[in-house]
Coordinates of C-alpha atoms and ligand atoms in Angstrom, one line a residue:
M147 CA 100.0 22.4 113.9
T148 CA 97.3 21.9 111.5
K149 CA 98.4 22.4 107.8
A150 CA 96.7 25.7 107.6
L151 CA 98.0 27.4 110.8
Q152 CA 101.1 26.2 109.2
A153 CA 100.0 28.2 106.0
A154 CA 99.5 30.8 108.1
G155 CA 102.7 30.9 109.5
G156 CA 100.6 30.1 113.1
K157 CA 101.6 29.1 116.3
P158 CA 100.3 27.1 118.3
W159 CA 97.8 28.3 121.7
R160 CA 100.6 28.7 124.4
P161 CA 98.5 27.3 127.5
G162 CA 97.7 29.6 130.3
K163 CA 94.8 31.2 132.2
M164 CA 92.8 33.6 131.6
S165 CA 88.7 34.1 133.1
T166 CA 85.7 35.3 131.1
V167 CA 82.4 36.4 131.4
L168 CA 80.7 35.6 128.0
V169 CA 79.9 32.3 129.6
A170 CA 78.5 31.9 133.4
V171 CA 81.3 29.5 133.6
L172 CA 84.3 29.9 134.3
M173 CA 87.0 28.8 131.7
T174 CA 90.1 28.4 131.3
M175 CA 91.7 29.9 128.3
P176 CA 95.4 30.6 127.2
P177 CA 96.8 34.0 126.3
L178 CA 97.4 34.3 122.8
V179 CA 100.7 34.9 120.2
V180 CA 99.8 35.3 116.8
I181 CA 102.2 35.5 114.2
F182 CA 100.3 35.7 111.3
S183 CA 101.0 35.2 107.3
G184 CA 103.4 37.7 106.3
R185 CA 107.1 38.2 104.5
I186 CA 110.2 38.3 106.7
G187 CA 112.7 40.6 105.5
D188 CA 111.6 44.5 105.3
Q189 CA 107.6 45.2 106.0
A190 CA 107.7 41.2 107.0
M191 CA 105.9 40.2 110.4
W192 CA 104.1 42.5 112.5
I193 CA 103.8 40.6 115.8
K194 CA 101.2 41.5 118.0
T195 CA 99.9 39.7 121.2
A196 CA 96.2 40.6 121.0
V197 CA 94.1 39.0 123.0
D198 CA 96.1 38.2 126.6
G199 CA 92.8 38.2 128.2
I200 CA 89.2 38.7 128.9
R201 CA 87.0 39.7 131.6
G202 CA 84.2 41.5 132.1
G203 CA 83.0 45.1 130.5
T204 CA 80.4 46.8 128.6
D205 CA 80.0 46.7 125.2
D206 CA 81.4 49.7 124.0
D207 CA 84.1 49.1 126.5
V208 CA 87.1 47.2 125.4
S209 CA 88.5 47.4 129.2
F210 CA 87.4 43.8 128.9
M211 CA 91.0 43.2 127.2
K212 CA 93.5 42.2 130.4
H213 CA 96.0 44.5 128.4
P214 CA 93.6 47.1 126.1
T215 CA 96.0 47.4 122.7
T216 CA 98.6 49.7 122.8
S217 CA 98.0 53.5 121.0
H218 CA 100.4 51.8 118.1
D219 CA 97.5 48.8 117.8
K220 CA 94.8 51.4 117.6
L221 CA 96.3 53.4 115.3
L222 CA 96.7 50.4 112.9
G223 CA 100.5 51.5 113.0
G224 CA 99.6 54.6 111.7
L225 CA 97.0 54.5 109.6
L226 CA 94.1 56.0 111.4
V227 CA 94.2 59.5 113.4
D228 CA 94.0 59.9 117.1
G229 CA 91.6 62.7 118.2
F230 CA 88.3 61.7 117.0
D231 CA 85.5 62.2 119.2
Q232 CA 85.3 58.0 120.3
E233 CA 81.7 58.3 121.5
S234 CA 80.0 58.8 118.2
C235 CA 82.6 56.0 116.7
H236 CA 83.3 53.2 118.9
S237 CA 84.6 50.8 116.2
R238 CA 87.6 53.1 115.3
Y239 CA 89.4 52.6 118.4
Q240 CA 88.1 49.1 119.0
S241 CA 88.4 47.4 116.6
A242 CA 92.1 46.2 116.8
A243 CA 90.7 44.8 120.2
Y244 CA 88.7 42.4 117.8
R245 CA 91.2 40.7 116.2
R246 CA 94.0 38.2 116.4
N247 CA 95.3 39.1 113.0
A248 CA 96.8 42.7 114.0
G249 CA 97.4 42.9 109.9
R250 CA 99.6 44.2 107.5
R251 CA 102.0 47.6 108.6
P252 CA 101.6 50.6 105.9
S253 CA 104.3 52.4 104.4
E254 CA 105.4 55.4 106.0
H255 CA 104.7 57.0 102.5
L256 CA 101.6 56.2 103.0
V257 CA 100.3 57.3 106.3
S258 CA 102.1 61.2 105.1
K259 CA 100.2 60.9 102.1
L260 CA 96.6 59.9 104.3
R261 CA 97.7 63.2 106.8
R262 CA 97.8 65.2 103.6
H263 CA 95.1 63.9 102.5
E264 CA 93.3 64.4 104.9
D265 CA 94.1 67.8 104.8
L266 CA 92.7 68.3 101.0
Q267 CA 89.6 67.0 102.3
R268 CA 89.4 69.9 105.5
R269 CA 90.6 73.0 103.1
C270 CA 88.5 71.8 100.4
G271 CA 85.4 69.3 101.7
P272 CA 81.8 70.8 102.1
G273 CA 81.3 74.4 104.3
T274 CA 84.7 76.0 103.1
A275 CA 84.8 78.5 100.9
A276 CA 86.9 76.6 98.5
Y277 CA 84.0 74.1 98.2
S278 CA 81.1 76.7 97.7
A279 CA 83.6 78.1 94.9
A280 CA 83.6 75.3 92.9
V281 CA 80.0 74.4 93.5
E282 CA 79.6 78.0 92.1
Q283 CA 82.0 77.2 89.0
L284 CA 80.2 73.7 88.5
K285 CA 76.4 75.8 87.7
S286 CA 78.2 78.4 85.2
G287 CA 79.2 74.3 83.3
K288 CA 83.3 75.1 82.4
S289 CA 85.3 74.2 84.3
P290 CA 87.8 77.1 85.2
A291 CA 90.6 77.4 82.3
A292 CA 94.5 76.8 83.3
A293 CA 95.6 80.0 83.1
E294 CA 92.1 81.1 85.7
A295 CA 92.7 78.5 88.0
S296 CA 93.9 79.8 91.3
P297 CA 96.3 77.9 93.4
E298 CA 93.8 77.4 95.7
A299 CA 91.1 76.2 93.7
C300 CA 90.3 72.4 94.5
R301 CA 89.4 69.5 92.3
Y302 CA 86.6 66.6 92.7
L303 CA 85.4 63.5 92.6
V304 CA 82.0 62.3 93.3
S305 CA 81.6 58.6 93.7
I306 CA 77.9 57.4 92.4
S307 CA 77.0 54.4 95.5
Y308 CA 75.0 51.4 94.4
R309 CA 74.4 47.7 93.4
G310 CA 74.9 45.3 96.7
L311 CA 77.4 46.7 99.9
G312 CA 80.1 44.7 98.7
N313 CA 80.3 46.8 95.6
R314 CA 79.5 49.8 97.3
I315 CA 82.5 49.2 99.4
L316 CA 85.2 48.4 97.1
A317 CA 84.1 51.5 94.8
A318 CA 84.2 54.1 97.3
A319 CA 87.9 52.0 98.3
S320 CA 88.8 53.0 94.0
A321 CA 87.4 56.0 94.2
F322 CA 89.7 57.1 97.3
L323 CA 92.6 56.0 95.5
Y324 CA 92.1 57.6 92.8
A325 CA 91.1 60.8 94.3
M326 CA 94.9 60.1 96.3
L327 CA 96.5 59.9 93.6
T328 CA 95.0 62.5 91.7
D329 CA 94.3 65.1 95.0
R330 CA 91.0 65.4 94.6
V331 CA 88.5 65.6 97.4
L332 CA 86.3 62.8 97.3
L333 CA 82.7 62.9 97.7
V334 CA 80.6 59.9 98.5
D335 CA 77.1 59.8 97.4
P336 CA 75.2 59.4 100.8
S337 CA 72.2 57.2 99.5
N338 CA 72.0 53.8 99.7
E339 CA 73.1 54.0 103.3
M340 CA 76.7 54.5 103.0
G341 CA 76.3 57.9 105.1
E342 CA 73.9 55.4 107.8
L343 CA 77.1 52.3 107.8
F344 CA 80.2 53.7 108.4
C345 CA 81.6 57.2 110.4
E346 CA 83.1 59.5 108.9
P347 CA 86.5 58.6 107.9
F348 CA 88.2 62.3 107.9
A349 CA 88.5 64.5 111.2
G350 CA 87.5 68.1 110.9
T351 CA 84.8 67.7 107.7
T352 CA 82.4 65.1 106.2
W353 CA 83.3 62.6 102.8
L354 CA 79.2 62.7 102.2
L355 CA 78.4 65.1 99.0
P356 CA 75.5 67.7 100.6
P357 CA 71.7 67.0 99.6
E358 CA 72.1 70.3 97.9
F359 CA 74.7 69.1 95.0
P360 CA 73.7 71.7 91.6
L361 CA 74.1 68.3 89.3
V362 CA 70.8 66.7 89.9
G363 CA 70.0 63.1 88.9
Y364 CA 73.8 62.2 89.5
Q365 CA 72.4 59.0 90.5
G366 CA 71.0 58.4 87.2
F367 CA 73.7 58.9 85.2
Y368 CA 74.6 56.1 82.9
L369 CA 75.9 55.0 78.9
H370 CA 73.1 58.0 77.8
T371 CA 74.6 61.1 79.9
A372 CA 76.3 63.3 77.7
E373 CA 78.9 64.6 80.1
R374 CA 80.1 60.7 79.8
Y375 CA 83.6 61.1 79.5
G376 CA 84.2 57.9 76.8
K377 CA 81.2 59.5 75.2
M378 CA 82.8 63.2 74.6
R379 CA 86.4 60.9 73.6
E380 CA 84.3 58.9 71.1
D381 CA 82.8 62.4 70.0
R382 CA 86.1 63.9 70.0
V383 CA 84.6 66.3 72.1
L384 CA 87.4 66.1 74.3
R385 CA 91.1 65.5 72.8
P386 CA 94.3 64.1 74.3
D387 CA 96.0 65.9 71.6
G388 CA 93.1 69.1 70.9
G389 CA 95.7 71.4 69.0
E390 CA 95.4 74.6 69.7
A391 CA 91.8 75.5 69.7
A392 CA 91.2 72.8 71.9
A393 CA 93.5 74.1 73.9
A394 CA 92.0 77.6 74.0
A395 CA 88.4 76.1 75.2
P396 CA 87.9 75.5 79.1
P397 CA 87.6 72.2 79.9
P398 CA 83.9 71.5 80.8
A399 CA 82.9 71.4 84.0
F400 CA 82.5 68.1 84.6
A401 CA 82.7 64.6 83.0
Y402 CA 81.0 61.6 83.6
I403 CA 83.1 58.6 84.1
H404 CA 81.2 55.4 83.5
L405 CA 82.7 52.6 84.6
D406 CA 79.8 49.8 85.0
Y407 CA 80.1 46.7 83.6
N408 CA 79.0 47.5 80.3
Q409 CA 81.9 50.3 79.9
T410 CA 83.2 50.5 76.3
D411 CA 86.6 50.6 75.0
Y412 CA 86.2 54.5 75.0
D413 CA 85.1 54.7 78.9
K414 CA 88.6 52.3 79.1
L415 CA 90.2 55.1 78.2
F416 CA 89.9 56.1 81.9
F417 CA 93.3 53.8 82.4
C418 CA 95.4 55.9 80.5
D419 CA 98.0 57.7 80.8
E420 CA 96.9 60.8 78.3
D421 CA 93.1 60.4 79.3
Q422 CA 95.0 60.8 82.8
R423 CA 96.6 63.9 81.7
L424 CA 93.0 65.7 80.3
L425 CA 91.1 64.7 83.0
S426 CA 93.2 66.4 85.3
S427 CA 92.2 69.8 83.5
I428 CA 88.2 69.2 84.7
Q429 CA 87.1 70.4 87.7
W430 CA 84.8 67.8 88.6
L431 CA 84.1 64.5 88.2
V432 CA 81.7 62.0 88.7
M433 CA 82.7 58.6 88.6
R434 CA 80.4 55.1 88.5
T435 CA 82.4 51.5 89.4
D436 CA 80.8 49.1 91.7
S437 CA 84.2 47.6 90.9
Y438 CA 87.2 47.2 92.7
I439 CA 89.1 49.1 89.7
V440 CA 92.4 49.7 91.6
P441 CA 94.5 46.6 89.4
G442 CA 93.5 48.9 86.8
L443 CA 95.1 51.9 88.5
F444 CA 98.4 50.0 88.5
L445 CA 97.9 49.9 84.7
V446 CA 98.6 53.7 84.5
D447 CA 102.1 54.8 83.5
A448 CA 102.0 58.0 86.2
F449 CA 100.7 56.4 89.0
Q450 CA 103.1 53.7 88.7
D451 CA 106.2 54.8 91.0
E452 CA 103.6 56.8 93.6
L453 CA 101.7 53.8 93.6
A454 CA 104.5 51.6 94.5
A455 CA 106.0 53.8 97.3
L456 CA 102.8 54.1 98.7
F457 CA 102.0 50.6 98.9
P458 CA 105.2 48.3 99.0
E459 CA 103.4 45.1 99.5
R460 CA 100.9 45.3 96.4
D461 CA 98.9 42.3 98.0
A462 CA 97.5 44.6 101.0
V463 CA 96.1 47.7 99.2
F464 CA 92.4 47.2 100.3
H465 CA 93.2 45.6 103.5
H466 CA 94.9 49.3 104.2
L467 CA 92.7 51.4 102.2
G468 CA 89.5 49.3 103.5
R469 CA 90.7 49.4 107.6
Y470 CA 91.5 53.5 107.3
L471 CA 88.4 54.7 105.7
F472 CA 85.0 51.6 107.0
H473 CA 84.2 51.9 110.2
P474 CA 81.0 50.8 111.6
T475 CA 78.6 53.0 113.2
N476 CA 77.6 52.5 116.4
H477 CA 74.5 50.0 115.9
V478 CA 76.4 48.5 113.5
W479 CA 79.1 47.8 116.1
G480 CA 76.7 46.2 118.4
L481 CA 75.8 43.7 116.1
V482 CA 79.4 42.8 115.6
T483 CA 80.6 43.3 119.3
R484 CA 77.0 41.0 121.1
Y485 CA 77.6 38.2 118.1
Y486 CA 81.7 38.7 118.6
R487 CA 81.7 37.7 122.4
G488 CA 79.0 35.5 122.3
H489 CA 79.8 32.7 119.3
L490 CA 83.7 33.6 118.7
A491 CA 85.9 35.4 121.3
W492 CA 85.8 32.3 123.3
A493 CA 87.1 29.9 120.8
R494 CA 90.2 28.3 120.1
R495 CA 90.4 29.0 116.7
R496 CA 87.5 31.3 114.8
V497 CA 86.8 29.7 111.1
G498 CA 84.7 32.0 109.1
I499 CA 82.7 30.4 106.0
Q500 CA 81.0 32.3 103.7
V501 CA 78.3 30.8 101.8
R502 CA 77.1 33.3 98.7
V503 CA 74.7 30.9 96.8
S504 CA 71.9 32.0 94.0
S505 CA 68.6 31.3 93.8
W506 CA 69.1 27.6 92.1
E507 CA 72.0 26.5 94.5
W508 CA 70.1 27.8 97.8
E509 CA 70.2 23.4 98.9
S510 CA 72.7 22.2 96.9
P511 CA 74.2 18.8 98.3
E512 CA 77.2 19.6 96.2
I513 CA 78.1 23.0 97.3
L514 CA 77.6 21.6 100.8
R515 CA 80.0 18.6 99.8
T516 CA 82.7 21.1 97.9
I517 CA 82.7 22.8 101.6
T518 CA 83.2 20.3 103.8
S519 CA 85.9 17.9 101.9
C520 CA 87.7 22.2 101.6
T521 CA 87.7 22.5 105.2
Q522 CA 88.6 19.3 106.1
D523 CA 91.0 18.4 103.8
E524 CA 93.3 22.5 103.5
G525 CA 93.0 21.2 107.5
L526 CA 90.8 23.8 108.2
L527 CA 88.5 22.0 110.1
P528 CA 89.2 18.3 111.9
R529 CA 87.9 15.7 109.8
V530 CA 84.3 14.0 111.6
L531 CA 84.4 10.2 112.1
D532 CA 82.6 8.1 108.8
D533 CA 79.3 7.2 110.9
T534 CA 77.2 8.9 113.8
D535 CA 77.7 5.2 115.7
Q536 CA 81.7 5.6 115.8
E537 CA 83.9 6.7 118.9
P538 CA 86.5 8.9 118.6
P539 CA 90.4 6.7 119.1
A540 CA 91.3 6.6 122.8
T541 CA 93.8 9.7 122.4
A542 CA 91.2 11.5 121.0
A543 CA 88.8 11.1 123.8
A544 CA 91.8 11.7 126.4
S545 CA 92.7 15.3 124.9
A546 CA 88.8 15.9 124.3
R547 CA 88.3 15.5 128.5
R548 CA 91.6 17.4 129.0
G549 CA 89.2 20.2 127.6
L550 CA 90.5 21.3 124.6
R551 CA 88.2 24.4 124.1
P552 CA 86.5 24.0 121.3
S553 CA 86.4 25.9 117.6
A554 CA 83.8 28.4 116.3
V555 CA 82.9 28.4 112.9
V556 CA 80.7 31.8 111.8
I557 CA 78.6 30.9 108.4
T558 CA 76.9 33.5 106.5
S559 CA 74.4 33.3 103.9
L560 CA 70.7 34.3 102.9
K561 CA 69.7 31.0 103.5
S562 CA 70.2 29.2 106.7
W563 CA 70.8 24.9 105.5
Y564 CA 74.3 25.2 104.8
Y565 CA 74.5 25.7 108.3
E566 CA 72.4 23.4 110.1
K567 CA 73.7 20.4 107.5
M568 CA 77.5 21.4 109.2
K569 CA 76.0 21.7 112.5
G570 CA 74.5 18.7 112.3
M571 CA 77.0 17.0 111.0
Y572 CA 79.3 18.1 113.8
W573 CA 77.3 17.5 116.0
E574 CA 75.4 14.2 115.3
R575 CA 79.4 12.6 115.0
A576 CA 82.4 12.5 116.6
T577 CA 86.1 14.3 115.4
E578 CA 88.6 12.2 114.7
S579 CA 90.7 14.7 117.1
G580 CA 87.9 14.6 119.7
E581 CA 87.7 17.9 119.4
V582 CA 84.0 20.4 119.3
V583 CA 83.0 22.7 117.1
V584 CA 80.6 25.0 117.1
F585 CA 78.3 26.5 114.4
D586 CA 76.5 29.2 114.3
Q587 CA 75.1 31.8 112.0
P588 CA 74.5 35.5 112.6
S589 CA 71.0 36.0 109.9
H590 CA 69.3 34.2 107.3
E591 CA 67.6 37.2 105.7
E592 CA 66.2 34.9 103.0
Q593 CA 67.1 36.9 99.9
Q594 CA 69.1 40.0 98.9
M595 CA 67.2 43.3 99.5
Y596 CA 67.3 46.9 98.3
G597 CA 67.2 50.0 100.5
V598 CA 66.2 48.2 104.2
R599 CA 68.3 49.5 106.6
A600 CA 68.4 46.8 108.9
H601 CA 69.5 44.6 106.0
E602 CA 71.9 46.9 105.0
R603 CA 73.1 46.5 108.7
K604 CA 73.4 43.1 109.4
A605 CA 75.3 42.7 105.9
W606 CA 77.8 44.8 106.9
A607 CA 78.0 43.1 110.8
E608 CA 78.8 40.0 108.6
M609 CA 81.3 41.2 106.5
Y610 CA 83.0 42.5 109.5
L611 CA 82.3 39.3 111.8
L612 CA 83.9 37.1 109.1
S613 CA 87.2 39.7 108.7
T614 CA 87.5 38.5 112.4
T615 CA 88.6 35.4 112.1
D616 CA 91.8 33.0 112.1
V617 CA 90.7 31.7 108.7
L618 CA 88.6 32.1 106.4
V619 CA 86.7 30.4 103.2
T620 CA 84.9 32.5 100.9
T621 CA 82.6 32.6 97.7
G622 CA 84.5 33.1 94.4
K623 CA 83.1 36.0 93.1
S624 CA 81.6 37.5 95.4
T625 CA 82.4 41.1 96.3
F626 CA 81.3 40.8 100.3
G627 CA 83.4 37.8 100.2
Y628 CA 86.4 40.2 99.5
V629 CA 85.7 43.0 101.9
A630 CA 85.7 40.3 104.7
Q631 CA 89.4 39.3 103.2
G632 CA 90.7 42.5 102.5
L633 CA 89.4 44.0 106.4
G634 CA 90.8 40.9 107.8
G635 CA 94.2 40.6 106.1
L636 CA 93.6 36.7 105.6
T637 CA 94.5 35.3 102.2
P638 CA 91.1 32.8 101.8
W639 CA 90.3 29.3 100.7
V640 CA 87.5 30.5 97.9
L641 CA 85.0 28.3 96.9
P642 CA 84.2 27.5 93.2
R643 CA 80.9 29.9 92.3
R644 CA 79.4 26.7 90.5
E645 CA 78.1 26.9 86.6
V646 CA 74.2 26.0 86.6
N647 CA 73.9 22.2 86.0
G648 CA 77.8 22.1 86.0
T649 CA 79.8 20.7 88.7
A650 CA 81.6 22.6 92.0
P651 CA 85.2 21.9 91.2
P652 CA 87.5 22.0 94.5
C653 CA 88.4 25.0 96.7
R654 CA 91.8 26.9 96.4
R655 CA 93.5 29.0 98.2
D656 CA 93.3 32.4 96.5
M657 CA 96.6 34.7 95.6
S658 CA 96.5 37.4 97.5
M659 CA 93.8 38.7 99.5
E660 CA 93.1 41.8 97.6
P661 CA 89.8 42.0 95.6
C662 CA 89.4 40.8 91.9
F663 CA 88.7 43.6 89.2
H664 CA 85.8 41.9 87.5
V665 CA 85.5 44.1 84.8
A666 CA 88.9 45.5 83.8
P667 CA 90.7 47.0 80.7
L668 CA 92.3 44.7 78.4
Y669 CA 95.1 46.1 77.5
D670 CA 97.9 49.3 78.9
C671 CA 96.5 51.7 75.6
K672 CA 99.3 51.6 73.6
R673 CA 100.8 47.1 73.2
W674 CA 97.1 46.4 73.2
E675 CA 98.3 43.1 75.7
D676 CA 97.3 41.1 78.0
A677 CA 97.7 43.7 81.4
G678 CA 97.3 40.6 83.5
K679 CA 100.5 38.8 82.0
I680 CA 102.8 41.5 81.6
V681 CA 102.4 44.4 84.5
P682 CA 104.2 43.3 87.3
H683 CA 101.9 42.5 90.6
V684 CA 98.9 42.5 88.1
R685 CA 97.5 39.0 87.6
H686 CA 93.8 37.2 85.9
C687 CA 91.9 36.5 88.8
H688 CA 90.9 32.3 89.7
D689 CA 87.2 33.2 90.1
M690 CA 86.8 35.2 87.5
P691 CA 89.8 34.7 84.7
A692 CA 89.0 38.3 82.4
G693 CA 89.3 40.2 85.5
L694 CA 92.8 41.1 87.2
K695 CA 94.0 41.7 90.8
L696 CA 96.9 42.9 92.8
V697 CA 99.8 40.1 93.9
D698 CA 103.0 40.4 95.8
R699 CA 104.7 38.1 94.0
T700 CA 105.7 38.4 90.7
E701 CA 105.7 35.3 90.2
W702 CA 102.3 34.3 89.6
Ligands
GDP1028 P1 78.2 40.1 96.1 O1 76.7 40.7 95.3 O2 78.5 38.6 96.7 O3 79.2 40.5 95.1 O4 78.3 40.7 97.3 P2 77.2 42.4 98.1 O5 77.6 42.3 99.3 O6 77.4 43.3 96.9 O7 76.1 42.5 97.2 C1 75.1 41.1 98.1 C2 73.9 41.5 99.0 O8 73.0 40.4 99.3 C3 74.9 42.0 100.5 O9 75.3 43.1 100.7 C4 73.1 42.0 101.0 O10 72.4 42.5 101.3 C5 73.0 40.5 101.0 N1 73.9 39.1 101.3 C6 74.3 38.5 100.2 N2 74.8 37.7 101.5 C7 74.9 37.5 102.9 C8 74.0 37.6 104.0 O11 75.6 36.1 103.7 N3 74.1 38.0 105.1 C9 73.3 38.8 104.6 N4 73.2 39.7 105.6 N5 73.4 39.6 103.4 C10 73.4 38.9 102.7

């Protein structure tokens, strides 16, 4: 067993037989039992026989699984509800069939909270009387005063979508958790393909903000916006200790929450208890963040008990939120499943490598060395022999003759150079074990593009494909990699983000599969202390030391 499989709590393949139409030649494939990482104990292991056999089927037909996933698996342990129209979103109920790692089990509390929240989204979402009333209220310029607010009145959180796809996914997931914690309806800004890449997560309603939303230009809200919460706090327009005059005045109709990289200390008051009380009286909030602000929510006293009940495993927050919210639409799902069937399904082992490079690193021998040593030293891939003339030892040749199935590596990158080098290395030289490793890269888009639908679809499909692998190598600080690791339930090995003119240190296994909150608050509002040292389950990230991330174990 390799070091990596041991680390993942994995088991070696059991021999057996199956056939596949993925290749013209029939090949022998063993049934697979994966025991994935997890603590032994209450929430511990969730064992799944994920792929027992593969036979023919259409692209959208998971009957190609000999033993289709059970209803329990299909619904991800109750995270998803049955009853959605399957044709409009094939991925929703098929995704479990494409993962060997069944993932963590959601807590019962999370499952019931999700069902209650779905009711709220349906009761208050676009097209309802409650939504129309709230829009009228917004136009009036004031939130209803506490005394006037009807028990039926709904409150809303609008999440602005901007920057790269990984940023947008983390922002929407964060907004959703905040909406759940505060009983607000989440409405997502549909721009930047958010309405095109993802299926609707809530049955019987939409999470997309309707085009006739009256706050014209809300996507341009920024530091200058008069209704910015941090600004209103700084100017003392809003005060938690507002006194009688403030208490008598109705709260503003909306506030803009600015949590971009250049947020001020006043904006960061968002993560304080008394500010959360103040915010609760404002009917509409519009939030801008490109970050995973969830670790910051763990700093708010008022949320802590609920968060602990929702997520007894603190390192699985995005894992659950991501699998609940983000289902690729049918076109994207076609990209995922065609690649998966052609390049990954047959493999003995699947390895994902995300190489996120900037223009000065497009062909960096140094980064290539780091990738090679990371994958070989950590036992993720077999070592290659030193020179091209060397033959593998007799034992390795014998195991190759026995028909050991190849491992498959999916590399994602904007450039093809790293893929070409790795593929060449494993073709031109034998491995010490005699094992064959097949490399492939779904696309190389050359540069990051904005507003290009085909580009966005590929990015989403590639994040998703990385999440279907058995082991994952990501690039530090990349939200693209964070999404893949969280969806896959994979704690990655992280390639350092090289400094310009610097050297690349070795890769490192991450503390948890949670994304890092890059621009986290430093203090918990009362103590001006380092939150990464004093709040349980919140630690500084390896890849971004100023950032914060959730970990399950407290001793990190
Ligand atoms: P981050 O910048 O690494 O945090 O990730 P983002 O996803 O937020 O933004 C990077 C964007 O660049 C992606 O959304 C894609 O548009 C593009 N991109 C970066 N790396 C890749 C890749 O490996 N494959 C594809 N298809 N697109 C990529």
